[in-house]
mmCIF file of C-alpha atoms in Angstrom:
data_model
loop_
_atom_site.group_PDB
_atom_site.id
_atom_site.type_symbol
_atom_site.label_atom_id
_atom_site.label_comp_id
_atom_site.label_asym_id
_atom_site.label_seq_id
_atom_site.Cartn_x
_atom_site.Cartn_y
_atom_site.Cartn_z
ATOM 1 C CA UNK E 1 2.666 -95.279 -4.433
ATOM 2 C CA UNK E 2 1.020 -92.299 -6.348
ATOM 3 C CA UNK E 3 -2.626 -91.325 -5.521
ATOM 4 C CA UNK E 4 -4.577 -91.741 -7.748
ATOM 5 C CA UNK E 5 -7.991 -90.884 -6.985
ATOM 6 C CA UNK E 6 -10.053 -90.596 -3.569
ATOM 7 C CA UNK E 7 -13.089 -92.744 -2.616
ATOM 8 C CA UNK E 8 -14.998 -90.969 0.433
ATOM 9 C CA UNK E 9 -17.418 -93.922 1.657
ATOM 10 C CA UNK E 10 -20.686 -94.207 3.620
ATOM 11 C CA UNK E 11 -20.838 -93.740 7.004
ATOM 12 C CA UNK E 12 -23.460 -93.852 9.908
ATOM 13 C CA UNK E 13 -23.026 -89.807 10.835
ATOM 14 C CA UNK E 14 -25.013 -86.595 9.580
ATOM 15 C CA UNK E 15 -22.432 -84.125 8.006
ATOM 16 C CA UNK E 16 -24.037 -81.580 10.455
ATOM 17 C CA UNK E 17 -23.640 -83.848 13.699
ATOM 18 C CA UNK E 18 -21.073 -82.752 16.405
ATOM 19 C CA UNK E 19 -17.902 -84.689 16.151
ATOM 20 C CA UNK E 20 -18.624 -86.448 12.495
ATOM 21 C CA UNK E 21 -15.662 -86.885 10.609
ATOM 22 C CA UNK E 22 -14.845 -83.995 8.060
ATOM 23 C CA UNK E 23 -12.075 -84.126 5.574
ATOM 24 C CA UNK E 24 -9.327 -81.600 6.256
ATOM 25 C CA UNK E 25 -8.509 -78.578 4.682
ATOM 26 C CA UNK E 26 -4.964 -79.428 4.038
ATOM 27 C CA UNK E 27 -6.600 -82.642 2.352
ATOM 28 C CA UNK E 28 -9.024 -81.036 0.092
ATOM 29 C CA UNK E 29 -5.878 -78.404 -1.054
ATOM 30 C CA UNK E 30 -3.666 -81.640 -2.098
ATOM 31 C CA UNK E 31 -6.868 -82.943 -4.210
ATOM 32 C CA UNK E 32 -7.167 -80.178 -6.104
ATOM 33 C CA UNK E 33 -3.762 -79.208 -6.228
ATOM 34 C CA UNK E 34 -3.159 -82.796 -7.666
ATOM 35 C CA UNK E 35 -6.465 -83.007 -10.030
ATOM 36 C CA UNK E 36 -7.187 -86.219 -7.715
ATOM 37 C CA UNK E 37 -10.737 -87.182 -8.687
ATOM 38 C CA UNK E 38 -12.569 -88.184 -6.117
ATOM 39 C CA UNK E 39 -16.518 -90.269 -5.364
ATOM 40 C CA UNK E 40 -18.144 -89.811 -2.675
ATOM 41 C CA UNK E 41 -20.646 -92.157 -1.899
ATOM 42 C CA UNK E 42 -23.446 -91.943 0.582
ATOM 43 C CA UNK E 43 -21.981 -89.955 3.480
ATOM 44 C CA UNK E 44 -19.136 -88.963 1.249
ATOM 45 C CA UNK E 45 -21.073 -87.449 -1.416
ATOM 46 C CA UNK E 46 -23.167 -85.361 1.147
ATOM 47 C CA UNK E 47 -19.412 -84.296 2.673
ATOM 48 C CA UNK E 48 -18.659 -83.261 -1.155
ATOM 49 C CA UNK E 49 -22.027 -80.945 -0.840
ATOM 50 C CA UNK E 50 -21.375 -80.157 2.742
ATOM 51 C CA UNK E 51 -17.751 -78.523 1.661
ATOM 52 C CA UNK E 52 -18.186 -76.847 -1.549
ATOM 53 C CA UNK E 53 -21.695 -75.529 -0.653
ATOM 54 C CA UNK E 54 -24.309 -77.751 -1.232
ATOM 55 C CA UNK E 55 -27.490 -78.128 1.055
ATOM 56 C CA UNK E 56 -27.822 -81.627 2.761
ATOM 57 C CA UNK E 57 -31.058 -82.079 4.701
ATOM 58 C CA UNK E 58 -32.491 -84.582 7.347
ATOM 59 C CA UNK E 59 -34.457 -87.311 4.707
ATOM 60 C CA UNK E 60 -38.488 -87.797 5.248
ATOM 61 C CA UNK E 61 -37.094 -90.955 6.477
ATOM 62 C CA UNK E 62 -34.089 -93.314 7.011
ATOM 63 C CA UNK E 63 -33.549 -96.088 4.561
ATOM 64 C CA UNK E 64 -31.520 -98.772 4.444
ATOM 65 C CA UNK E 65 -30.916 -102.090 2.846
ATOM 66 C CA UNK E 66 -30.234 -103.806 -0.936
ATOM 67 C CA UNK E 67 -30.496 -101.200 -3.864
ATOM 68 C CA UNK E 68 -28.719 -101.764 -7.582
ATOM 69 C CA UNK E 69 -26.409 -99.463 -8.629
ATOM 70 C CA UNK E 70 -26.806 -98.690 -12.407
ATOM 71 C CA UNK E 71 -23.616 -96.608 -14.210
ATOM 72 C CA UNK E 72 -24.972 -94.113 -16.536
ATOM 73 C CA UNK E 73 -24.717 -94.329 -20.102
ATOM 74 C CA UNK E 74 -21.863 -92.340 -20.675
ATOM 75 C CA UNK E 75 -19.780 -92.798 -17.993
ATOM 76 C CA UNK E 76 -16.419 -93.669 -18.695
ATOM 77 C CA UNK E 77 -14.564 -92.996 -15.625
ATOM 78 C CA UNK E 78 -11.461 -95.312 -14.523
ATOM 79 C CA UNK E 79 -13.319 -95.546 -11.371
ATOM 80 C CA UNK E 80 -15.790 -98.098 -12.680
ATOM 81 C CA UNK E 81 -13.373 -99.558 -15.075
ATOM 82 C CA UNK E 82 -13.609 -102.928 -14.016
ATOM 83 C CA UNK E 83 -17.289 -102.773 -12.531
ATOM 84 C CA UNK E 84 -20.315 -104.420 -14.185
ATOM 85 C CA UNK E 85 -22.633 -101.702 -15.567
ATOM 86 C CA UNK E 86 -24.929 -102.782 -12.687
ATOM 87 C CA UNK E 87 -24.565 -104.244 -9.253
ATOM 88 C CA UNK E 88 -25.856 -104.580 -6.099
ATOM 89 C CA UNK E 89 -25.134 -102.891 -2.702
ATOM 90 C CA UNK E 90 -25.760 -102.231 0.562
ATOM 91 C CA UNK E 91 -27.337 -98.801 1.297
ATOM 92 C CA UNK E 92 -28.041 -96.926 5.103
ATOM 93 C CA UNK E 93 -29.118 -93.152 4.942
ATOM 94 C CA UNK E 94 -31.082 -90.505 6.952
ATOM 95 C CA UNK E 95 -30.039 -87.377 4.984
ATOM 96 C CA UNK E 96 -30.304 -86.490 0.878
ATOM 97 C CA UNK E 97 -28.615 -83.307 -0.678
ATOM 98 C CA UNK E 98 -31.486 -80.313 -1.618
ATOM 99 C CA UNK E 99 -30.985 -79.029 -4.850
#
């Protein structure tokens, strides 16, 4: 099987937190070397920030529960190929990125 593209999902962990899982170098090199999109959601999104030098801070407060996910006009990446343009999903976070 060829990869394709990279999906780094939600997790329960701060990107700053001892012992949270991090993606590893050697990784990151064989997406790029590869042009391997990747999406990070929740966790992995603030791991995409974390890595190529975004801030991520500790939220006002945590949130979790049902939220819709709405794709943006626009966006016409195989990702969401077969997705609805809107959905609904399960969301848990403490942290947000700081622009």
């Amino acid at each position: 099987h060829q990869l394709t593209a990279v999906i780094l999902s939600g997790g329960p962990n701060s990107v700053y937190e001892e012992g949270a899982p991090h993606v590893s170098p050697e990784t990151w090199k064989l997406i790029q070397d590869r042009r391997i999109p990747v999406l990070g959601i929740c966790y992995g999104m603030q791991e995409l920030a974390h890595v190529f030098g975004g801030r991520v801070e500790a939220g006002l407060k945590h949130e979790y529960g049902k939220a819709m996910v709405h794709r943006v006009e626009g966006c016409d990446s195989q990702l969401f190929a077969d997705m609805p343009s809107e959905f609904q999903m399960w969301m848990s976070h403490g942290d947000k990125l700081h622009a």
